[in-house]
mmCIF file of C-alpha atoms in Angstrom:
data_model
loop_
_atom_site.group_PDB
_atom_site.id
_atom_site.type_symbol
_atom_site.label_atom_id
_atom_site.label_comp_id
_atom_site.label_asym_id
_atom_site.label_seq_id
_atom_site.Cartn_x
_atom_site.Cartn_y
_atom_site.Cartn_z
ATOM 1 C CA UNK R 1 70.746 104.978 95.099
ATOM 2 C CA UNK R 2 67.824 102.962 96.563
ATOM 3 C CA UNK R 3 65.485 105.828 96.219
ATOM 4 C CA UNK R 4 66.789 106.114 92.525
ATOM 5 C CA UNK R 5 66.196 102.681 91.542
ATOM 6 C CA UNK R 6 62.665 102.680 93.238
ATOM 7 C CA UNK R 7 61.218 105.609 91.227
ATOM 8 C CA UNK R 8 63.124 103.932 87.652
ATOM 9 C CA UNK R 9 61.442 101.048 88.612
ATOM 10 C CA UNK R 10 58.158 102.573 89.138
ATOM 11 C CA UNK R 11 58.569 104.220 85.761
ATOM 12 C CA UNK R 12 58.740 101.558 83.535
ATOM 13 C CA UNK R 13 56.195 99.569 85.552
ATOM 14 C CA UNK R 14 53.873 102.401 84.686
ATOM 15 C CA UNK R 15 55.042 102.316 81.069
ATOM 16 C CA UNK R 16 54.476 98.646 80.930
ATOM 17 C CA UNK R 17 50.799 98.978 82.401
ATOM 18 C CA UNK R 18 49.936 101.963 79.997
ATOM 19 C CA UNK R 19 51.280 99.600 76.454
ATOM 20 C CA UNK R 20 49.344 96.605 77.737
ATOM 21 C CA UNK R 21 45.908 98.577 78.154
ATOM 22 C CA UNK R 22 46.885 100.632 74.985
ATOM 23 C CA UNK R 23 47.171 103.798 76.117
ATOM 24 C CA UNK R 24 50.044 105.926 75.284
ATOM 25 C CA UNK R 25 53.548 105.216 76.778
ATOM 26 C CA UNK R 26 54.453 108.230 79.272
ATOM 27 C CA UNK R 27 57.612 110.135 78.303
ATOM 28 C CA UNK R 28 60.851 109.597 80.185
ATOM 29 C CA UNK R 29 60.721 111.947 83.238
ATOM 30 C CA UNK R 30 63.503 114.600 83.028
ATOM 31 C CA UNK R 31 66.273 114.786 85.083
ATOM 32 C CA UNK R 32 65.853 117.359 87.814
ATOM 33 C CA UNK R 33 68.878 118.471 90.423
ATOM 34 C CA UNK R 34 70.454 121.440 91.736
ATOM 35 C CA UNK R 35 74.236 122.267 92.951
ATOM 36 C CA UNK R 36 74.695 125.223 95.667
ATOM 37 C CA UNK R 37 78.184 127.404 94.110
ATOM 38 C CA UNK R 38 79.177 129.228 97.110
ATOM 39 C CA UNK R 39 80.760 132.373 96.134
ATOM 40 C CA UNK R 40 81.603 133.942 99.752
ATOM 41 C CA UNK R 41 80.573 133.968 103.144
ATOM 42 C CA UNK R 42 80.665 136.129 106.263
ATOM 43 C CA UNK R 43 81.295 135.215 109.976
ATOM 44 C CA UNK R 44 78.612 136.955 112.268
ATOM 45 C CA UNK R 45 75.906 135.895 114.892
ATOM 46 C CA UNK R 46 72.963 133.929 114.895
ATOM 47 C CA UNK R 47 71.341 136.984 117.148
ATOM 48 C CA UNK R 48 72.111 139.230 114.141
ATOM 49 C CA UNK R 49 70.449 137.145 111.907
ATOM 50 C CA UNK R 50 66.949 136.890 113.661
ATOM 51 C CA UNK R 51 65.001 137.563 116.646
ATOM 52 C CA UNK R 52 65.060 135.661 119.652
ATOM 53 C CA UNK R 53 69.002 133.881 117.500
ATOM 54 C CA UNK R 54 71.574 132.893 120.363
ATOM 55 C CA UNK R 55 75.033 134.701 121.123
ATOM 56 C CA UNK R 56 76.642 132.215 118.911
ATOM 57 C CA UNK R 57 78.912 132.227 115.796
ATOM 58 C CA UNK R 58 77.041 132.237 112.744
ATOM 59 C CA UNK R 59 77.835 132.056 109.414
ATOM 60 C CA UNK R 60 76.431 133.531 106.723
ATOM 61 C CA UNK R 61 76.915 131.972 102.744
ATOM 62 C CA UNK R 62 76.670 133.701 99.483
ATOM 63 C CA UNK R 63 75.549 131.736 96.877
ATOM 64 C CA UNK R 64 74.228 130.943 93.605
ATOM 65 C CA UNK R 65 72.683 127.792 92.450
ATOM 66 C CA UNK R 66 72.413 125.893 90.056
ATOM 67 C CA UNK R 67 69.603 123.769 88.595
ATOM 68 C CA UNK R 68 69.298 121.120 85.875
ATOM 69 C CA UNK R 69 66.167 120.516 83.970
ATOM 70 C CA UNK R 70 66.544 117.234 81.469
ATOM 71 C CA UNK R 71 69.116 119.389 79.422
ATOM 72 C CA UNK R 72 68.133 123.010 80.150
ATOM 73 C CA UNK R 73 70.273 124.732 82.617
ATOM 74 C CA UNK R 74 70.079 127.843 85.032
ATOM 75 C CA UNK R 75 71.177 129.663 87.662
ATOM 76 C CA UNK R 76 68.864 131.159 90.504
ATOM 77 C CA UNK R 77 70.379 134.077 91.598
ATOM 78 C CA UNK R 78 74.126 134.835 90.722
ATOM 79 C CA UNK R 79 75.905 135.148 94.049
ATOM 80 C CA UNK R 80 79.308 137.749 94.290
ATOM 81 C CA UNK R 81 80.608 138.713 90.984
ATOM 82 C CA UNK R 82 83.651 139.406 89.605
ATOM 83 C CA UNK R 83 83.407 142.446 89.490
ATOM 84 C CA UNK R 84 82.180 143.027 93.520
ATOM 85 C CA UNK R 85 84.580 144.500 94.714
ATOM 86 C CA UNK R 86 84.525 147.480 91.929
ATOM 87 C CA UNK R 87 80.236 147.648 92.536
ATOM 88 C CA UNK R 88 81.064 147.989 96.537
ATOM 89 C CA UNK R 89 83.068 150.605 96.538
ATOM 90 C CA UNK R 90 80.749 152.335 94.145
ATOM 91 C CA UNK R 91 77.627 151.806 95.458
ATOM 92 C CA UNK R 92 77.375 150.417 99.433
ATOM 93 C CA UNK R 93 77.123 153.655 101.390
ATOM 94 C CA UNK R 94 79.831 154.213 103.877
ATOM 95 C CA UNK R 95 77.515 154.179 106.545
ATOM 96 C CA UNK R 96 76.077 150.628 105.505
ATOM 97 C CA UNK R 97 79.432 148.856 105.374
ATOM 98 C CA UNK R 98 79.827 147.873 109.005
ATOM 99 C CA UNK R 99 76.390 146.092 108.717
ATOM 100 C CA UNK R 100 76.762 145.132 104.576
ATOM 101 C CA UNK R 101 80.086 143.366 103.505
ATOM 102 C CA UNK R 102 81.583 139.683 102.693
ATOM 103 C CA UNK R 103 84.931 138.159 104.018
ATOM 104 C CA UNK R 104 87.705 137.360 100.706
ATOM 105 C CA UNK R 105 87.900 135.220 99.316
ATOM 106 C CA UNK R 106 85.352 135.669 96.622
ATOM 107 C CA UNK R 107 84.912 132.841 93.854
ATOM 108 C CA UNK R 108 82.526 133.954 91.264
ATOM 109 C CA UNK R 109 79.733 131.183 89.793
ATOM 110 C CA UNK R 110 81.425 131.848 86.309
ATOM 111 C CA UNK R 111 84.634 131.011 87.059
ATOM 112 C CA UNK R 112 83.588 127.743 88.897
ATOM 113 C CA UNK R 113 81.306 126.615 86.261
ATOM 114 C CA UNK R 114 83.952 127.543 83.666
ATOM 115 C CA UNK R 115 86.283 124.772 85.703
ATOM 116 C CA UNK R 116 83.570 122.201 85.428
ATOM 117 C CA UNK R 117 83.208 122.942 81.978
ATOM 118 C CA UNK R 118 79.656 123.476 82.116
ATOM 119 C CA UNK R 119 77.379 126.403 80.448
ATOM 120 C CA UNK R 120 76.769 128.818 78.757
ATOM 121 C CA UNK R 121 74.083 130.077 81.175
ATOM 122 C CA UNK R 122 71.193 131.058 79.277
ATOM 123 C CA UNK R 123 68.751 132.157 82.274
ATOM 124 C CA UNK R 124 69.188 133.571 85.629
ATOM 125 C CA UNK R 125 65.962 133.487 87.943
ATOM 126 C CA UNK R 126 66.372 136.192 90.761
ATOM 127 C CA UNK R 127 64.534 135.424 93.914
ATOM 128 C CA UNK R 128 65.353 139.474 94.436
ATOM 129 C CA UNK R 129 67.471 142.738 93.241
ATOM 130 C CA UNK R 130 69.845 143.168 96.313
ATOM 131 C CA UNK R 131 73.229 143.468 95.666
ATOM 132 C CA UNK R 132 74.383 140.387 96.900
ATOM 133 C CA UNK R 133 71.937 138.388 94.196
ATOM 134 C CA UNK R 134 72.160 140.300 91.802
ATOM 135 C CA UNK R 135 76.669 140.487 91.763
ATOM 136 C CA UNK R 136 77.078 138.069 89.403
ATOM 137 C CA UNK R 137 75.021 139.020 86.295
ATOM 138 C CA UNK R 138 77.231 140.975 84.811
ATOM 139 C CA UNK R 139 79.646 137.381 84.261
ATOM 140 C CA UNK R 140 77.056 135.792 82.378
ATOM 141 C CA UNK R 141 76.084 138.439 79.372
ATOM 142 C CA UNK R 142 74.581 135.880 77.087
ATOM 143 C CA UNK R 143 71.881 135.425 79.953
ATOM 144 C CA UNK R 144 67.996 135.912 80.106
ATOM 145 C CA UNK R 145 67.400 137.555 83.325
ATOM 146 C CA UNK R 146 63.851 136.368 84.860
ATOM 147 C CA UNK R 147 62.245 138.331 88.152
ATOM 148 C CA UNK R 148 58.915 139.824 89.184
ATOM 149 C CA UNK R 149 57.207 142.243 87.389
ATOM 150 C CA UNK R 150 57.295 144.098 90.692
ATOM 151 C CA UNK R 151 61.169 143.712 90.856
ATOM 152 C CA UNK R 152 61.362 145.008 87.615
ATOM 153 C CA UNK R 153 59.875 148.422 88.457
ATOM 154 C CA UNK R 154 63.268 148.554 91.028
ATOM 155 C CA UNK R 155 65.302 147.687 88.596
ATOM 156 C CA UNK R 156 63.941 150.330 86.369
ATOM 157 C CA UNK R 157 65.469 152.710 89.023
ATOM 158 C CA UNK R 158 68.664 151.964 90.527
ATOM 159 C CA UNK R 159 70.073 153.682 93.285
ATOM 160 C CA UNK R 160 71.912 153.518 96.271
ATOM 161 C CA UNK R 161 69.274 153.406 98.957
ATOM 162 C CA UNK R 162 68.900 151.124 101.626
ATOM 163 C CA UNK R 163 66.978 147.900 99.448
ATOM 164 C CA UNK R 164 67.406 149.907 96.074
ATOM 165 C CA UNK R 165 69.197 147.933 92.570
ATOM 166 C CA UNK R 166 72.843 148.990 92.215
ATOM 167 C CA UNK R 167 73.451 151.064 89.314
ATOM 168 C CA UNK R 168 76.942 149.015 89.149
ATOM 169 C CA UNK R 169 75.299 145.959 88.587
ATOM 170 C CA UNK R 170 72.321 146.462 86.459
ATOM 171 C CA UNK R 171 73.971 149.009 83.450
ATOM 172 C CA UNK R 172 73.747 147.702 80.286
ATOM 173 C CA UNK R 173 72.222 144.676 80.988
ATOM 174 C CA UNK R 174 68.873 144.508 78.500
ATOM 175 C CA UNK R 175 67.616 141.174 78.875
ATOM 176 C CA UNK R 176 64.978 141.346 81.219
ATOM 177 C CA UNK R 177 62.202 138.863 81.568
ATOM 178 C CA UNK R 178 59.073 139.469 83.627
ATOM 179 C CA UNK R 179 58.015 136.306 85.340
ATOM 180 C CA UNK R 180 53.792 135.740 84.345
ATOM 181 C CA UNK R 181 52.159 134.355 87.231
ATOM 182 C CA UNK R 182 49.828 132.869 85.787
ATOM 183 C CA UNK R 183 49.258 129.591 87.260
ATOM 184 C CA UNK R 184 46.780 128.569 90.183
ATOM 185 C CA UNK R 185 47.892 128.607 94.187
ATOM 186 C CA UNK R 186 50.525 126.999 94.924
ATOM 187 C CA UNK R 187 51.158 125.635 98.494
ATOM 188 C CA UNK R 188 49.247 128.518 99.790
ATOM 189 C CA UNK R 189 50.671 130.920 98.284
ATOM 190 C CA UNK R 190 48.765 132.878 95.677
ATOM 191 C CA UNK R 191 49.863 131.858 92.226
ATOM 192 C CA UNK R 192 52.414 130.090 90.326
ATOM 193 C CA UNK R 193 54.920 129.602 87.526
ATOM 194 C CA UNK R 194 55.431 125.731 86.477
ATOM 195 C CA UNK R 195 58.650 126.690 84.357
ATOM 196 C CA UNK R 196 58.360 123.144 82.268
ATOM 197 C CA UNK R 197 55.110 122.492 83.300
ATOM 198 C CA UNK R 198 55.934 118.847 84.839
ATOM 199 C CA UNK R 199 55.615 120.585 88.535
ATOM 200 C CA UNK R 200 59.444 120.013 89.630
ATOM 201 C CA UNK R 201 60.186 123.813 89.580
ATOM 202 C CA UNK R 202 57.474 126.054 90.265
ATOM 203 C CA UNK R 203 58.105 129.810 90.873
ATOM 204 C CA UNK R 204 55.582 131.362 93.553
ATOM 205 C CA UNK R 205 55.586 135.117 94.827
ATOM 206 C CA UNK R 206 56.372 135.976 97.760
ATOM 207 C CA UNK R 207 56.866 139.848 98.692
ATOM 208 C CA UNK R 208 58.055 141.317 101.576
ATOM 209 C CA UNK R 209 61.451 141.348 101.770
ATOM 210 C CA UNK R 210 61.283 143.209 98.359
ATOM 211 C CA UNK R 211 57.748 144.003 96.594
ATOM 212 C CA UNK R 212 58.779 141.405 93.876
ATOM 213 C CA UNK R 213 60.624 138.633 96.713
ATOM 214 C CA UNK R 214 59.927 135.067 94.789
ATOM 215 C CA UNK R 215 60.704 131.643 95.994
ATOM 216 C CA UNK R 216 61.291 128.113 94.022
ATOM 217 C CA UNK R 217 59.782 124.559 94.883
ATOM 218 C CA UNK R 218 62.018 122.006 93.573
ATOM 219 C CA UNK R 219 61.381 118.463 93.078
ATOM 220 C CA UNK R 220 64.594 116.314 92.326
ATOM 221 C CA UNK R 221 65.222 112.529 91.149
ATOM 222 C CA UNK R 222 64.970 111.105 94.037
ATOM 223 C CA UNK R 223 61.383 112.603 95.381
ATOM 224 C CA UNK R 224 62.700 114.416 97.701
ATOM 225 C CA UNK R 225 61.292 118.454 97.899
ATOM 226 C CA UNK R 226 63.241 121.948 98.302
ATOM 227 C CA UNK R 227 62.372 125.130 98.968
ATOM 228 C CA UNK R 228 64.170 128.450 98.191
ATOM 229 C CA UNK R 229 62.853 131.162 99.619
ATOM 230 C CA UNK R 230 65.789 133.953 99.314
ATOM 231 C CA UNK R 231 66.166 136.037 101.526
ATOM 232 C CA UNK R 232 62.300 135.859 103.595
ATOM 233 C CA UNK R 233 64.399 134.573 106.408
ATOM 234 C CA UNK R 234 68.050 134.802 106.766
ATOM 235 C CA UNK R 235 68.715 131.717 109.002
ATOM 236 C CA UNK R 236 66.527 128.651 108.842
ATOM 237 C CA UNK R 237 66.196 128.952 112.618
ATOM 238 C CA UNK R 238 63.984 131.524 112.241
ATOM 239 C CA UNK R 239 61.278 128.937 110.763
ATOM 240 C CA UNK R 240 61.080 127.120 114.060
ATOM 241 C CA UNK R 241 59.101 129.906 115.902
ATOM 242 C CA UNK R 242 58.260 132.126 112.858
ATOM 243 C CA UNK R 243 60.842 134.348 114.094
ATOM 244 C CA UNK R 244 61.189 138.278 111.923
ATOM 245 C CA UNK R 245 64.594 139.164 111.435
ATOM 246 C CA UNK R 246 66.757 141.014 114.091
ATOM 247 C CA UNK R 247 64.418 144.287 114.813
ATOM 248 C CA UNK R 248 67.076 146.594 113.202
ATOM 249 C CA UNK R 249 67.785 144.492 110.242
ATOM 250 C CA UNK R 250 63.439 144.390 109.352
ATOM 251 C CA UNK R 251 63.993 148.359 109.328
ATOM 252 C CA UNK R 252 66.986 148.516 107.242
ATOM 253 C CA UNK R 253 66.435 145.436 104.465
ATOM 254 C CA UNK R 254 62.488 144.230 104.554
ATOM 255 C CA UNK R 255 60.249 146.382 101.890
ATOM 256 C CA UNK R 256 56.958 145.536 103.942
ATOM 257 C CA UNK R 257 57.575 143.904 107.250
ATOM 258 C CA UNK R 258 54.003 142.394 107.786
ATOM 259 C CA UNK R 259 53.970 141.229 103.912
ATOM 260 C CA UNK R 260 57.482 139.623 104.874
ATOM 261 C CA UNK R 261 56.251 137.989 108.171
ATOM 262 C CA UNK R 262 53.113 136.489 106.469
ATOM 263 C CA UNK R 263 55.561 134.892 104.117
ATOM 264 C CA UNK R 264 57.319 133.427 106.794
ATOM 265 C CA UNK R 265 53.744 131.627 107.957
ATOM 266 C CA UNK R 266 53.039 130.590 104.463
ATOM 267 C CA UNK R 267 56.697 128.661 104.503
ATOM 268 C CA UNK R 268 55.811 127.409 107.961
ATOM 269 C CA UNK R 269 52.451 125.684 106.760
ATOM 270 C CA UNK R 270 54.278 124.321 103.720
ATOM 271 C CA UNK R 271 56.483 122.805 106.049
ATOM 272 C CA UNK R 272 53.681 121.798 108.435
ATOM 273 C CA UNK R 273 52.134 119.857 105.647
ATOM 274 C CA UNK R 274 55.337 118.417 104.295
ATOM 275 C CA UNK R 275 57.279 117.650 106.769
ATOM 276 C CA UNK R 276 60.066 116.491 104.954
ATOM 277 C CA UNK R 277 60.385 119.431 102.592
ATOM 278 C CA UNK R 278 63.885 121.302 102.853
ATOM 279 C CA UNK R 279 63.964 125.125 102.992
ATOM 280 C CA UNK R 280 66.765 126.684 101.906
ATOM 281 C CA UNK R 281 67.433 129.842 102.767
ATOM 282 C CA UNK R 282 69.149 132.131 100.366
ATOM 283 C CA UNK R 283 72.876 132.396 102.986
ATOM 284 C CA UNK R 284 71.908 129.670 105.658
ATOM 285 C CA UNK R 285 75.899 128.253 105.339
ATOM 286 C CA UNK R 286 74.866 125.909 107.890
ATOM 287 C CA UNK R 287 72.216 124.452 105.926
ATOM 288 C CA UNK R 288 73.389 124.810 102.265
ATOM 289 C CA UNK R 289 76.888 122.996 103.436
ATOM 290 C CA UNK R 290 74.782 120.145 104.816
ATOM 291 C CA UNK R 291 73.818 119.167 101.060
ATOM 292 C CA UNK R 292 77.192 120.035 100.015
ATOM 293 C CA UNK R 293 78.707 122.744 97.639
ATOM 294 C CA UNK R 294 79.082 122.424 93.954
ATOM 295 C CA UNK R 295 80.557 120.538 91.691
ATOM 296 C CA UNK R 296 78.347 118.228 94.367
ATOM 297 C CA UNK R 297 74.846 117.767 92.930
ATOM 298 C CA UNK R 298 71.964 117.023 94.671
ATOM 299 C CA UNK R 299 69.724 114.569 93.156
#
């Protein structure tokens, strides 16, 4: 609330200033938050998750979430579907299973956001085409459908290989956007999308885990900074020592496992430089429930 009441006052200060020199009055900054929907979660171990992770119980969260821009909303990545448990059976190899699934229950984004009353959703952002991003799109038809160029080639050709775009969950879907990086660096990294060019939600690429991997910067009403960075690292843990994944995990999910650990130093120096920035990792439950789940906002 303080921090809220600061940066209002701050505002019209600045507004004041700007009318008595004669300049023109700045517009009314947008409202900028974001809400985590957990759709599922799995109960595993932290050693699973990355390198040098202790024998301890771990969980890991599926989610999709949510942002508001002024009036604009979207989703960034879509969580489990409804229809999940049909695109498993069809399309997770028998052998991946034992490594691959989600506990029940699953509660799909649409059918939370239809009990909040909010929507339609008119854009999803995909950090990356896995299976468990990509569940959900299907549920929102009406839906733009924004990833990498680079993505796009995978989604181009669905399969059921190990990192491949499920045929399940990508047929008949048409409304593809390729995402134009074509603003400067950003935090290191080599380019950059300002999606309503005010600088609260910049895309930046980041492949790796998948050639066309992207994460968010988000700046919300109070000041304070997030980063999602899908699925780079599992586990936020793994930031403290720049930690890869668990060795057999880099071999079965990460496109280019060098591309993916120099990632993981470009989020560290972000960090390093800002140390209170948040990452958020795309199922770090431990994290994501520390800001609370939707209908909680954060703001």
């Amino acid at each position: 609330m303080l921090k809220n009441t600061l940066a209002a006052l701050a505002f019209w200060s600045a507004t004041a200033i700007a009318s008595a020199a004669g300049g023109d009055t700045p517009a009314a900054p947008s409202t900028v938050r974001f809400a985590i929907v957990k759709t599922a979660s799995l109960q595993t171990h932290e050693w699973l998750l990355f390198a040098g992770g202790r024998f301890e119980p771990a969980e890991t969260a599926f989610s999709a979430f949510l942002v508001r821009h002024g009036d604009d909303l979207f989703l960034l990545d879509s969580g489990l579907g409804s229809q999940v448990d049909s695109q498993y059976r069809a399309d997770m190899p028998g052998w991946n299973r034992p490594f691959f699934r989600y506990d029940q229950p699953v509660r799909p984004a649409k059918d939370q956001l239809a009990e909040a009353g909010l929507g339609p959703i008119r854009r999803i952002v995909v950090s990356h085409s896995h299976w468990d991003h990509l569940s959900g799109l299907g549920d929102f038809p009406q839906a733009e459908v924004w990833l990498a160029p680079a993505e796009h080639e995978l989604v181009k050709k669905p399969s059921q290989a190990v990192g491949g775009v499920w045929p399940s969950q990508v047929a008949g879907i048409t409304a593809w956007k390729d995402i134009e990086f074509d603003g400067p660096a950003f935090e290191g990294f080599a380019a950059s999308q300002d999606m309503y060019g005010d600088g609260r939600a910049v895309l930046v690429p980041m492949p790796g885990h998948t050639p066309g991997s992207i994460g968010l910067f988000l700046t919300v009403d109070s000041g304070q900074r997030y980063f999602f960075v899908g699925d780079v690292v599992w586990n936020a843990g793994a930031l403290k020592e720049g930690a890869p994944k668990n060795w057999a995990a880099r071999w079965l999910v990460d496109h280019d496992v060098e591309q993916t650990q120099a990632a993981i130093g470009l989020i560290r120096a972000a960090m390093a430089r800002d140390p209170k920035l948040i990452v958020i990792p795309a199922h770090d439950a431990k994290v994501q429930a520390s800001l609370g789940h939707f209908p909680t906002w954060v703001q």
